[in-house]
Short mmCIF file of C-alpha atoms and ligand atoms in Angstrom, two decimals:
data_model
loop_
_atom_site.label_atom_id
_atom_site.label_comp_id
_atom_site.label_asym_id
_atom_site.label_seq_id
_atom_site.Cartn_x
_atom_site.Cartn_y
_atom_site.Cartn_z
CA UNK M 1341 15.17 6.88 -19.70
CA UNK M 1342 13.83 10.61 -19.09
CA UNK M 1343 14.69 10.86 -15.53
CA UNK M 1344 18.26 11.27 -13.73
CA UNK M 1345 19.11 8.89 -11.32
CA UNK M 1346 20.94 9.22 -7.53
CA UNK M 1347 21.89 5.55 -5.88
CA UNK M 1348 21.61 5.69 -1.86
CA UNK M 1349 23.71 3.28 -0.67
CA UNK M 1350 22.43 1.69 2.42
CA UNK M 1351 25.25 1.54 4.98
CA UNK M 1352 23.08 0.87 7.95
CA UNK M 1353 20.71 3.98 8.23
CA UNK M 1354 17.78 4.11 9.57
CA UNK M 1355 16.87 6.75 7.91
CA UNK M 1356 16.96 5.86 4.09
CA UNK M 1357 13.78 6.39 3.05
CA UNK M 1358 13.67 9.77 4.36
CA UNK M 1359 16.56 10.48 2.43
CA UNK M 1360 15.37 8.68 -0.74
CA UNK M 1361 12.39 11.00 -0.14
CA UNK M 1362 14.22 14.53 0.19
CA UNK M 1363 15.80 13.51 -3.09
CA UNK M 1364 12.92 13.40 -4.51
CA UNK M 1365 11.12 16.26 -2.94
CA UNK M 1366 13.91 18.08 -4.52
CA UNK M 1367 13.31 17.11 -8.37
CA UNK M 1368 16.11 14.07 -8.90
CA UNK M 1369 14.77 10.38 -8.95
CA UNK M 1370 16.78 8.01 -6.08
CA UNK M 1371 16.62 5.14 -5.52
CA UNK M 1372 18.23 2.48 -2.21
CA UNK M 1373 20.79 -0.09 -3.00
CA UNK M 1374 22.67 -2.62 -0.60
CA UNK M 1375 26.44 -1.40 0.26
CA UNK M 1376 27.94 -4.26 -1.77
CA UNK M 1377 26.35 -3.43 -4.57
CA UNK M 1378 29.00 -4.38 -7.49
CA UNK M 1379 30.96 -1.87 -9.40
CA UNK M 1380 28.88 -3.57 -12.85
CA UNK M 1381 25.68 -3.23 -11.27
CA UNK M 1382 25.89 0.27 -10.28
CA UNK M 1383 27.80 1.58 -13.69
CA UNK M 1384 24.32 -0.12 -15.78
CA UNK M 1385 22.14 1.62 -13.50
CA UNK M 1386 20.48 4.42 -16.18
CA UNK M 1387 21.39 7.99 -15.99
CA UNK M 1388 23.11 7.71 -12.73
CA UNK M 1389 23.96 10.87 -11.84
CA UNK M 1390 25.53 10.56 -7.81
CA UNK M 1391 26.19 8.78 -4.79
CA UNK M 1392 24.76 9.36 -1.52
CA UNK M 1393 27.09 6.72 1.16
CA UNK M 1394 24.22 7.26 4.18
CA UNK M 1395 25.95 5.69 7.10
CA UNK M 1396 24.04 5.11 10.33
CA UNK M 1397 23.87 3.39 13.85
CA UNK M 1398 23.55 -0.10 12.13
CA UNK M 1399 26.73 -0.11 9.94
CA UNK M 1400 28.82 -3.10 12.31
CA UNK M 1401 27.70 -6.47 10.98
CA UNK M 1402 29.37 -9.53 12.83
CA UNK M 1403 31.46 -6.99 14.62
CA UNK M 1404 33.22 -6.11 10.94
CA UNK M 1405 32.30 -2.50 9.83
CA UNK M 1406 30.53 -2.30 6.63
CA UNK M 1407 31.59 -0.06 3.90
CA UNK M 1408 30.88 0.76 -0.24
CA UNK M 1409 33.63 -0.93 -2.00
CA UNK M 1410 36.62 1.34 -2.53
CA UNK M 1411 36.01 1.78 -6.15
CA UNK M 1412 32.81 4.14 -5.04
CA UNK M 1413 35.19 6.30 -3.60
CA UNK M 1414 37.37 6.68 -6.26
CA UNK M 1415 34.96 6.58 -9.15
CA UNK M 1416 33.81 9.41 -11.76
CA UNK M 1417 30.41 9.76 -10.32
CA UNK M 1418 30.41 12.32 -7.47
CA UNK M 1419 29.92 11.01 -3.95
CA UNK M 1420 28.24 12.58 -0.73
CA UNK M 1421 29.34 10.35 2.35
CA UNK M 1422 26.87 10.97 4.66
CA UNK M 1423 27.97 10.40 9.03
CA UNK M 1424 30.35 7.54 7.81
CA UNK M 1425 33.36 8.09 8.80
CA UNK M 1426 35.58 6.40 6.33
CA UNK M 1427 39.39 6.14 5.51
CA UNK M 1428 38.64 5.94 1.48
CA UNK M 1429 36.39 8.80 1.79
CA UNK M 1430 38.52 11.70 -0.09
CA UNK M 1431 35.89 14.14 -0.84
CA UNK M 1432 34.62 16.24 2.30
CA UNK M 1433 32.26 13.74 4.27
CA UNK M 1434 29.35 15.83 5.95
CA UNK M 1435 27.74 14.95 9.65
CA UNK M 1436 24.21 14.27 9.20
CA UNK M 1437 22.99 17.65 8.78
CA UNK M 1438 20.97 18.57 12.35
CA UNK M 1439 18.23 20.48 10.86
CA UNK M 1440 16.33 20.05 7.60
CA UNK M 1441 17.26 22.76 6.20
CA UNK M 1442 20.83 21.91 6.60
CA UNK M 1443 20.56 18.46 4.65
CA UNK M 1444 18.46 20.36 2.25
CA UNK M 1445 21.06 22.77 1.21
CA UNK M 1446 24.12 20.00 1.50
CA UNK M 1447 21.52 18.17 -1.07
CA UNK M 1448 20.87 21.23 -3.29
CA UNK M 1449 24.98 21.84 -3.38
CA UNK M 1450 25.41 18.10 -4.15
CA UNK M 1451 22.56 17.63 -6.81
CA UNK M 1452 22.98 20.61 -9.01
CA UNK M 1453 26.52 21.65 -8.35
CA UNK M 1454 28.74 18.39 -7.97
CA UNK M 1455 26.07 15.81 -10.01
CA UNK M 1456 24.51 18.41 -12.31
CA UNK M 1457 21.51 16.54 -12.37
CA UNK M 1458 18.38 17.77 -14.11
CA UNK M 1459 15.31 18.36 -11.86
CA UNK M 1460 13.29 15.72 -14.36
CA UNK M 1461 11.61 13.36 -11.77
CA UNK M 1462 7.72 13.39 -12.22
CA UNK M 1463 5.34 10.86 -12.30
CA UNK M 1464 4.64 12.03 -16.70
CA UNK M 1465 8.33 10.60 -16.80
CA UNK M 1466 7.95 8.08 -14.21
CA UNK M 1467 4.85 6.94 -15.96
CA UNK M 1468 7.15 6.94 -19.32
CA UNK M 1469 9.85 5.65 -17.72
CA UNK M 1470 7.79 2.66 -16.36
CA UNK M 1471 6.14 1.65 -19.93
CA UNK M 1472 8.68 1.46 -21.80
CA UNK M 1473 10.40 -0.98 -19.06
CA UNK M 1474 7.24 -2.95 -18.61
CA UNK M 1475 7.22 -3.38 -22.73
CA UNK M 1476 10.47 -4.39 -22.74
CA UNK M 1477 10.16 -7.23 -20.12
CA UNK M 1478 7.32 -8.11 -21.44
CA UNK M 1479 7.38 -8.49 -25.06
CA UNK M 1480 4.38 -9.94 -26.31
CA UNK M 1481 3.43 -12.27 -23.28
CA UNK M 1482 1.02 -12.34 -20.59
CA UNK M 1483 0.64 -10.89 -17.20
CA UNK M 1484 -1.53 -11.90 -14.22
CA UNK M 1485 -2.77 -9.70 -11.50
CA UNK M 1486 -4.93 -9.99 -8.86
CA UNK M 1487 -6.82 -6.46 -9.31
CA UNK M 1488 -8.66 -6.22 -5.46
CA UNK M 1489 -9.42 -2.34 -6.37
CA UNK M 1490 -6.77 -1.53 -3.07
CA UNK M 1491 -4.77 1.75 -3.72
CA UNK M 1492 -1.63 -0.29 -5.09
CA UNK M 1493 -3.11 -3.49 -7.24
CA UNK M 1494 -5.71 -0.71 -8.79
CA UNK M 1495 -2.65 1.71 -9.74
CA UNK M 1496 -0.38 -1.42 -11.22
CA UNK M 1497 -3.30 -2.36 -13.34
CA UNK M 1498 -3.70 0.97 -14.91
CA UNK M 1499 -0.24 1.62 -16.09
CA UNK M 1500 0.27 -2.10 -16.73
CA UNK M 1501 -2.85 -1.20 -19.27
CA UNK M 1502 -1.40 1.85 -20.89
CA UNK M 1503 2.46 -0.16 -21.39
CA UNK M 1504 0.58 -3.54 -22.70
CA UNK M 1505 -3.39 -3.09 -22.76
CA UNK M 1506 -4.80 -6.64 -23.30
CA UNK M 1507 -1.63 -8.51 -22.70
CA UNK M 1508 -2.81 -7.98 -18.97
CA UNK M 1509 -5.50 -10.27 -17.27
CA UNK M 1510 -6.50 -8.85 -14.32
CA UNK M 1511 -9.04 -11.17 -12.01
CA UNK M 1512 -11.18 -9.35 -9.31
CA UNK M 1513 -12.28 -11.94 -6.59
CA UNK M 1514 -15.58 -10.76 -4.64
CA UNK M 1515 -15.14 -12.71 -1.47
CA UNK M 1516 -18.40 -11.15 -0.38
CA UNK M 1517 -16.20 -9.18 2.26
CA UNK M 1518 -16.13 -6.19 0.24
CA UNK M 1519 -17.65 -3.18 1.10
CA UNK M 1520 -20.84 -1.82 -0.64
CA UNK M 1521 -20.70 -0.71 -4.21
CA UNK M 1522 -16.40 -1.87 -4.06
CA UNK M 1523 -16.66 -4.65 -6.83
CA UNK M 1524 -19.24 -2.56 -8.71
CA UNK M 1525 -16.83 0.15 -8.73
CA UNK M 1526 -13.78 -2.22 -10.58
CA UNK M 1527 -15.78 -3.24 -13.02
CA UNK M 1528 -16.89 -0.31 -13.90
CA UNK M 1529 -13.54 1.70 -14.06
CA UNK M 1530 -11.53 -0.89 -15.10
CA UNK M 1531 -13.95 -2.89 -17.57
CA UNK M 1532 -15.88 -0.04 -18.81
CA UNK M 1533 -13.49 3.05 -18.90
CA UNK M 1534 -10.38 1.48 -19.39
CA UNK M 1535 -11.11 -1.34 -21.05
CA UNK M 1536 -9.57 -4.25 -19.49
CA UNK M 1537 -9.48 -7.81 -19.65
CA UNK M 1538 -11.26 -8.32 -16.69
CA UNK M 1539 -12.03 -11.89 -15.15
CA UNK M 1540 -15.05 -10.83 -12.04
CA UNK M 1541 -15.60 -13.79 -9.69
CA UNK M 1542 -18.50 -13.53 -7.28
CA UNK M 1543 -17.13 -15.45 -4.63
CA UNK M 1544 -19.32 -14.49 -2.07
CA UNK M 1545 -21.40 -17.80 -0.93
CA UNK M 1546 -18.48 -20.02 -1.14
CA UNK M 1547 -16.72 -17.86 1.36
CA UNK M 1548 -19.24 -17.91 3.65
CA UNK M 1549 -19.50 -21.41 3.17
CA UNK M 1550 -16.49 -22.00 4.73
CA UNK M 1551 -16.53 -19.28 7.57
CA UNK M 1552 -20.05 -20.45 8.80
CA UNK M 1553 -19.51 -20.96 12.38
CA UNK M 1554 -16.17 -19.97 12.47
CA UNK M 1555 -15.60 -17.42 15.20
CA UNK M 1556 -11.65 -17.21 16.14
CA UNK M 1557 -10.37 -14.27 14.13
CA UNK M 1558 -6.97 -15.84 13.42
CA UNK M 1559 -8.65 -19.14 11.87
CA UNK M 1560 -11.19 -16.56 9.55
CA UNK M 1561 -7.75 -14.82 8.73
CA UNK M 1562 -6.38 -18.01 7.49
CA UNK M 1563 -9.65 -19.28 5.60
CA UNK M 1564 -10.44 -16.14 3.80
CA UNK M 1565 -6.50 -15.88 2.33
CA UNK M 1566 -6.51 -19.65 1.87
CA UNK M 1567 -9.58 -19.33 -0.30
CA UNK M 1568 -8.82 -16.31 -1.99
CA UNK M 1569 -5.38 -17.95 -3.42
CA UNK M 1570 -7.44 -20.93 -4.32
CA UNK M 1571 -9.91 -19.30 -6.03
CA UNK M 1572 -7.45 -16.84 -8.06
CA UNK M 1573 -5.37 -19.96 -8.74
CA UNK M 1574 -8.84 -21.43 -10.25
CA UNK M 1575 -9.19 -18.54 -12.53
CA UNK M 1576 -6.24 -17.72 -13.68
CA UNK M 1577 -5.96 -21.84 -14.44
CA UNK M 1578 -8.60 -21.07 -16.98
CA UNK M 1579 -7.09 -17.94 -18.62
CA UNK M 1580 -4.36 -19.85 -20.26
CA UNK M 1581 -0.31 -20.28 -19.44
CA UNK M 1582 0.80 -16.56 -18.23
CA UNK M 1583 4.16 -15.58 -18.19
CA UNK M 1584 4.28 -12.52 -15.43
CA UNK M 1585 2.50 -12.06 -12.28
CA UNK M 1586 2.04 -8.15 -11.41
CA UNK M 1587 1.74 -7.40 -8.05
CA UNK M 1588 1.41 -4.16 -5.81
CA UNK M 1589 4.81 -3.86 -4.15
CA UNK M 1590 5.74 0.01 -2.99
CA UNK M 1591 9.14 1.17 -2.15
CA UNK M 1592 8.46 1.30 2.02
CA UNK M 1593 7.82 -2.45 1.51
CA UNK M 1594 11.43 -2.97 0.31
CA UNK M 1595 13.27 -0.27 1.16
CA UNK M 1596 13.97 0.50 5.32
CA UNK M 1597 16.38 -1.91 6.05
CA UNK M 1598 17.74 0.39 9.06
CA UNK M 1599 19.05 -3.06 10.17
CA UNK M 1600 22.16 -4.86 10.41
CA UNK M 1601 21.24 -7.33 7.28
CA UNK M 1602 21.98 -4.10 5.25
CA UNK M 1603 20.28 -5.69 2.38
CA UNK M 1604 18.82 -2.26 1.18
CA UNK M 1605 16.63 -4.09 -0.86
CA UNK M 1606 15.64 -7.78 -1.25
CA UNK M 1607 13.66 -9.82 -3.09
CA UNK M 1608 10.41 -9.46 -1.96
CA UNK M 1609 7.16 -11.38 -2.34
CA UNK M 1610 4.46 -8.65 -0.93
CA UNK M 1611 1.20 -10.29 -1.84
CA UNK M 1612 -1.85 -11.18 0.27
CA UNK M 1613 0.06 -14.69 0.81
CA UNK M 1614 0.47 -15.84 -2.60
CA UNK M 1615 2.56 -18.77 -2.60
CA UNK M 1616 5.94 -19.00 -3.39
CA UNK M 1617 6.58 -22.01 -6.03
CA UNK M 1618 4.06 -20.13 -8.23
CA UNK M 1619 5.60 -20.19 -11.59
CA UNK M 1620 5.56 -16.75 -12.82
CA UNK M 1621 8.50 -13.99 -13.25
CA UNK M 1622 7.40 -10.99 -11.35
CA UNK M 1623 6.12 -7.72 -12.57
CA UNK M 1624 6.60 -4.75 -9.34
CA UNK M 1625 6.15 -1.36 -11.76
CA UNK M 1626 5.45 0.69 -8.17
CA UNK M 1627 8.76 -0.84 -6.25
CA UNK M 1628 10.09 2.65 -6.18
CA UNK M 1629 7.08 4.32 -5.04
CA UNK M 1630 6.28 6.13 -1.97
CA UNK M 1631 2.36 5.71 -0.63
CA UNK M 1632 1.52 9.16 -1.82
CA UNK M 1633 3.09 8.86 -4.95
CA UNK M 1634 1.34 5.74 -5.76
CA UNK M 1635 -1.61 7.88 -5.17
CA UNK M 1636 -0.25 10.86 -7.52
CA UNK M 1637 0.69 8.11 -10.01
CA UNK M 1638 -3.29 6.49 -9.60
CA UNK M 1639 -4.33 10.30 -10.19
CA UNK M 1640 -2.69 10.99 -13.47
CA UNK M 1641 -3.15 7.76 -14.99
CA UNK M 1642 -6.81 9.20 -14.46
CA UNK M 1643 -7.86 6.78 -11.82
CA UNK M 1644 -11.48 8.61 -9.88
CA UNK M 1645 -10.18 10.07 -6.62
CA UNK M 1646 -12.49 7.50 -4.71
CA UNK M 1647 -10.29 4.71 -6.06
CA UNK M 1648 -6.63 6.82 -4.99
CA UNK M 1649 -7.22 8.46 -2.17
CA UNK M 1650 -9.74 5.57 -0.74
CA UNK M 1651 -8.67 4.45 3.19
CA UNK M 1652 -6.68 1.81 4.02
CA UNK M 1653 -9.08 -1.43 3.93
CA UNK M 1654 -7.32 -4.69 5.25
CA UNK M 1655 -7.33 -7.86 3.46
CA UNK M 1656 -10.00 -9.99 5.07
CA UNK M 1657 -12.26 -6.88 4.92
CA UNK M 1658 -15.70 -6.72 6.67
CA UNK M 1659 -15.29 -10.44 7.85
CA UNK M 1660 -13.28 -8.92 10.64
CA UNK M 1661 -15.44 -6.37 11.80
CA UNK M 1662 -18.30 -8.78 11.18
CA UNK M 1663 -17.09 -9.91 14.94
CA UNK M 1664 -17.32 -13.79 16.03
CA UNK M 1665 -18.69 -16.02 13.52
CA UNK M 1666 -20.19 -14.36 10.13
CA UNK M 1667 -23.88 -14.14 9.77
CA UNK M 1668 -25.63 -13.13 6.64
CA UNK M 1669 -27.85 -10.75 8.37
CA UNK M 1670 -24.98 -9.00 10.64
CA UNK M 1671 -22.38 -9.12 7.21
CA UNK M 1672 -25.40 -6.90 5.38
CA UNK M 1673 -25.63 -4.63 8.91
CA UNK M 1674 -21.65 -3.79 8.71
CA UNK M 1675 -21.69 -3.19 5.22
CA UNK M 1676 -24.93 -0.99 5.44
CA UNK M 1677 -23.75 1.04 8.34
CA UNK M 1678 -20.01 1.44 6.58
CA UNK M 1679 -21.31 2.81 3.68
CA UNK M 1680 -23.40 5.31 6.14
CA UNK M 1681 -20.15 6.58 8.41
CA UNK M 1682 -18.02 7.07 4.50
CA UNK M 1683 -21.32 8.97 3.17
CA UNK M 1684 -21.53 11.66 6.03
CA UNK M 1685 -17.20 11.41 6.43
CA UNK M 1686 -17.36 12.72 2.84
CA UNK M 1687 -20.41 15.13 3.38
CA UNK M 1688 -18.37 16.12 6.33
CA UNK M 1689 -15.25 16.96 4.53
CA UNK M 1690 -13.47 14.65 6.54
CA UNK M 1691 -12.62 12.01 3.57
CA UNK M 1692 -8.63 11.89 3.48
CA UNK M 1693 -8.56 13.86 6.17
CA UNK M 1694 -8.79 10.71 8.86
CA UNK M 1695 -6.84 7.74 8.12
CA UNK M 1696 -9.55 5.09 8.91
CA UNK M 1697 -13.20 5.59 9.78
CA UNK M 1698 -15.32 2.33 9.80
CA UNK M 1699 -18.31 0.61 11.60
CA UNK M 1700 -18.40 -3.01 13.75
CA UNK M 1701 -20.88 -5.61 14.21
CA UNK M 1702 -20.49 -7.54 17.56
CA UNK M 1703 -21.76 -10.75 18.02
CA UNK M 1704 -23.71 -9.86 21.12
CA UNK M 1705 -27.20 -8.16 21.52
CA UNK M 1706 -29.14 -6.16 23.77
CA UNK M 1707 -32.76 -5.19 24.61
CA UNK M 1708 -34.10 -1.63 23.11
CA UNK M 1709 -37.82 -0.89 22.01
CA UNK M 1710 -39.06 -0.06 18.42
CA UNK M 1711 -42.62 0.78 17.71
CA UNK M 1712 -43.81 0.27 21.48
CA UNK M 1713 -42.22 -3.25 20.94
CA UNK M 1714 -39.15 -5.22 23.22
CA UNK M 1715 -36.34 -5.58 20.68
CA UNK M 1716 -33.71 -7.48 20.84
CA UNK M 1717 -31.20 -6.19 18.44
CA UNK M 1718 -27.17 -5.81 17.80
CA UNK M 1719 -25.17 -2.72 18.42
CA UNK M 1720 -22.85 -0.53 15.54
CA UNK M 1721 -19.85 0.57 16.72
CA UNK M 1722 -18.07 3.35 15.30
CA UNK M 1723 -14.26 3.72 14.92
CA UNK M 1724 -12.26 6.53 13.59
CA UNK M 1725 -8.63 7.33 14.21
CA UNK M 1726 -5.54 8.82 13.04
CA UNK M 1727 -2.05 7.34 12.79
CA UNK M 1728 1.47 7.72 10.68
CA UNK M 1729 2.49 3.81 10.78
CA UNK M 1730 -0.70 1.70 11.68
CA UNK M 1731 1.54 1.03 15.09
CA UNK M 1732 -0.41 3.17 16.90
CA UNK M 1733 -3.13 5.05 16.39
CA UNK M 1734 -5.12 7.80 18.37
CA UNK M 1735 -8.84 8.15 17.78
CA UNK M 1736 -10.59 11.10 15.81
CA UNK M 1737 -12.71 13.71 18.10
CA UNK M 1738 -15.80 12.97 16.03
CA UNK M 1739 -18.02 15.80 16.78
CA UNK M 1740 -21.46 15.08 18.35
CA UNK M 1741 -23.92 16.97 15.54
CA UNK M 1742 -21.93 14.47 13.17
CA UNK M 1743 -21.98 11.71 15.61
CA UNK M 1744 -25.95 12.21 15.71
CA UNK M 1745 -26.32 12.06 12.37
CA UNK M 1746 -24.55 9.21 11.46
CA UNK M 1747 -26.44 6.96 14.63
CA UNK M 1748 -29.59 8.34 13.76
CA UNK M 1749 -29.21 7.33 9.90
CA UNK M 1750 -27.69 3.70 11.09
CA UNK M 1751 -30.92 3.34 13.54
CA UNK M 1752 -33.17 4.25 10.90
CA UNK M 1753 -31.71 2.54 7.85
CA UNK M 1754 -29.82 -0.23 8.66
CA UNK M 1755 -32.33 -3.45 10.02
CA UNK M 1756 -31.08 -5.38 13.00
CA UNK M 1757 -29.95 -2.66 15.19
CA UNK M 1758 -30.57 -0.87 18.35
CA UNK M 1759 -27.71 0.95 18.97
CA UNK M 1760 -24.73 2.86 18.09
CA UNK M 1761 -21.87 3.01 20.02
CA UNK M 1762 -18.07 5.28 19.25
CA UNK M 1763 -15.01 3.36 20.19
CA UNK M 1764 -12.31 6.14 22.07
CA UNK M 1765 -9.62 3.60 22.51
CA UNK M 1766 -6.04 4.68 21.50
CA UNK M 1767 -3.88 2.29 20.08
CA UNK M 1768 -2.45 0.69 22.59
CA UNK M 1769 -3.47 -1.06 23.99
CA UNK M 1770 -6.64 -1.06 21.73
CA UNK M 1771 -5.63 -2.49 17.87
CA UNK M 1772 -7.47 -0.33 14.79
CA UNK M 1773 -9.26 -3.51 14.24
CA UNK M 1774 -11.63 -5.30 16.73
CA UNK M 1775 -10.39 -8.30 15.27
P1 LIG B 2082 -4.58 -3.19 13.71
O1 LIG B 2082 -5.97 -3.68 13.88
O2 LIG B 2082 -3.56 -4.29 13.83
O3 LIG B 2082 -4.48 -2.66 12.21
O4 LIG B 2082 -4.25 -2.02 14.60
C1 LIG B 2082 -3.42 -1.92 11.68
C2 LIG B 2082 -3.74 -1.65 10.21
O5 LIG B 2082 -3.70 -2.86 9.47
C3 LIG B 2082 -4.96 -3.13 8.91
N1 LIG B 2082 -5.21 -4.57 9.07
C4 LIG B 2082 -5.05 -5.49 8.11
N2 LIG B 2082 -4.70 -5.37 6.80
N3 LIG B 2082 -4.90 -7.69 6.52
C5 LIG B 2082 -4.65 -6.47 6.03
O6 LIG B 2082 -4.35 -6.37 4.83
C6 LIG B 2082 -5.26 -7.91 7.80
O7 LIG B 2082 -5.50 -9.04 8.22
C7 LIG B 2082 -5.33 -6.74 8.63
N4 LIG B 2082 -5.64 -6.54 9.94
C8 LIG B 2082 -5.55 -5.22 10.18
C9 LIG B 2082 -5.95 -2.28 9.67
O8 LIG B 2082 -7.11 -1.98 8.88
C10 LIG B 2082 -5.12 -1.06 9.97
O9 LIG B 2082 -5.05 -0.18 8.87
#
């Protein structure tokens, strides 16, 4: 192992993450445990440098008060004990530091001084790290993943390439709810450049299929993740017994327990609802990874920067923001207009600089006039807003010569529509989605 390691024990903070993060930001590699982690477990943990006890507001389970087993306390590796205020705890125990600059001295004193730790983490050595981990789980067997060209399943697939190249079968399902040119773009970096074994399903008519006249968004929901497991399970059938399924799981799925379960981190089965009794041992090389360093992880495993830094695109994909019940001809007028608002965001500068920009197709028309002619034609609406956590969101002050140019490329390009319209609804009480 190349990097130095600090275990965060989670003793009921809410605020683990951020601490696994400052770590980090500060050049040593840490990682979350539970509390009751055992003495064995923690002593095989590689290159464990320190211990960081982060108390918090959640630390009384069942009325008992939780603590790290005594033998923390007493142990060679150097602890921090962090707002916990403990009778074992003999070295100094610090209140949470009130300013950041505080916690990042206490940190800098505790890294370098007490744990001597090297300043080694980097994603060359994470990447290193990672390979030589996924080679030795995997020996000479297979892995499955479902490569959907997302941020995280694109980023597993690369380094699951460079630790054990055609060992991996990766299978891209088009469910036709892609937007334009997404598909085209997995095939061609992950087929062509890095040379995958790559099983591409067009999916697209059997989806529809089964959406026709379906217009509650919960039930499309359901039908488009039913059939995607069905048809991965279909092609993966076909590929042959595989031993590992890799999936996309990052560290803020796992991590922020902040709770009184204190189970820092659990078994966890992130996947667009893949089933449970699947047979497969998992594969999870980005567990440990923050969002942006997934990204910076994508980047120097030489991933294209439309692939990384690409906005968040949910699951069921233009099927909900084809509103109501899917049509062919208003599926092709959401994916045209899209693929207008991300041209002029990128012309604009304004790619990965707003978290989510996108277009809608209602299921309602109205009455406008084209060539001297009564049409009768469906609106575009535009959406574009900023948020940290998805929980809520406030919307982006498009400005109008770019809000001009956009409607007057979707009224002239895209067929089928008669207006544009910009949604200005925070969320709440407004979702991201219309669906
Ligand atoms: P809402 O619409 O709930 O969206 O404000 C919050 C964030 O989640 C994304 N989203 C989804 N992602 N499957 C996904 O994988 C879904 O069914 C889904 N619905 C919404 C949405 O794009 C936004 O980023």
């Amino acid at each position: 192992m190349k990097q130095d390691l600090i275990a965060i024990l989670d003793l009921g903070s809410e605020g683990n993450s951020r601490m696994a993060r400052k770590v980090r930001d500060l050049g040593v590699y840490s990682e979350i445990y539970a509390h009751d982690i055992t003495e064995q477990e923690l002593r095989a943990l590689p290159n464990l440098r320190g211990i960081i006890v982060n108390g918090g507001k959640n630390n009384i389970i069942d009325g008992q008060r939780i603590d790290a087993g005594p033998w923390v306390y007493g142990g060679p590796t150097p602890v921090l004990v962090i707002e916990h205020d403990t009778p074992r705890a003999e070295k100094h125990i610090a209140a949470l530091p009130a300013t950041d600059d505080e916690l990042t001295a206490e940190l800098n004193a505790f890294l370098f001084d007490r744990c001597r730790a090297d300043k080694n983490w980097n994603m060359k050595n994470f990447i290193a790290d990672q390979v030589e981990s996924i080679r030795r789980q995997v020996g000479e067997r297979k892995v499955l993943l479902a490569l959907s060209g997302g941020v995280d399943s694109s980023v597993v697939a690369a380094l699951l390439i460079k630790a054990v190249g055609e060992q991996l079968y990766c299978v891209h399902v088009n469910h036709g709810l892609m937007r334009k040119g997404e598909s085209e773009q997995v095939v061609e970096v992950f087929r062509r450049q890095l040379k995958a074994n790559l099983t591409f399903v067009d999916a697209s008519e059997r989806f529809l299929e089964k959406l026709a006249g379906v217009a509650d968004p919960e039930e499309k929901r359901k039908i488009i993740g039913g059939e995607f497991i069905r048809v991965f399970e279909e092609e993966a059938a076909k590929l042959g017994k595989m031993d590992f399924l890799a999936q996309g799981t990052i560290y803020p799925d796992i991590a922020e327990s902040g709770t009184k379960t204190a189970k820092g981190v659990k078994a966890h089965h992130n996947v667009g609802g893949l089933p449970d009794d699947l047979q497969f041992e998992l594969v999870e090389p980005l567990k440990y990874l923050f969002k942006d360093e997934v990204r910076a992880c994508g980047v120097e495993l030489g991933l294209p920067d439309s692939m990384v830094y690409r906005q968040p695109f949910p699951g069921p994909g233009l099927g909900v923001r084809c509103l109501g019940a899917i049509t062919k001809d208003r599926l092709h007028a959401v994916r045209e207009a899209d693929a207008i608002v991300r041209e002029e965001f990128d012309r604009a500068g304004l790619a990965g600089q707003v978290w989510q920009y996108f277009a809608i197709v209602p299921d309602f028309r109205s009455t406008g006039v084209k060539d001297g002619q009564r049409s009768f034609e469906y609106p575009v609406i535009l959406r574009a807003v900023n948020t940290v956590d998805a929980m809520t969101a406030t919307v982006e002050e498009l400005n109008w010569p770019l809000l001009h140019k956009i409607t007057g490329r979707i009224l002239a390009e895209v067929e089928g529509v008669n207006r544009v319209l910009y949604d200005i609804s925070p969320k709440p009480p407004a979702t991201i989605e219309w669906e």
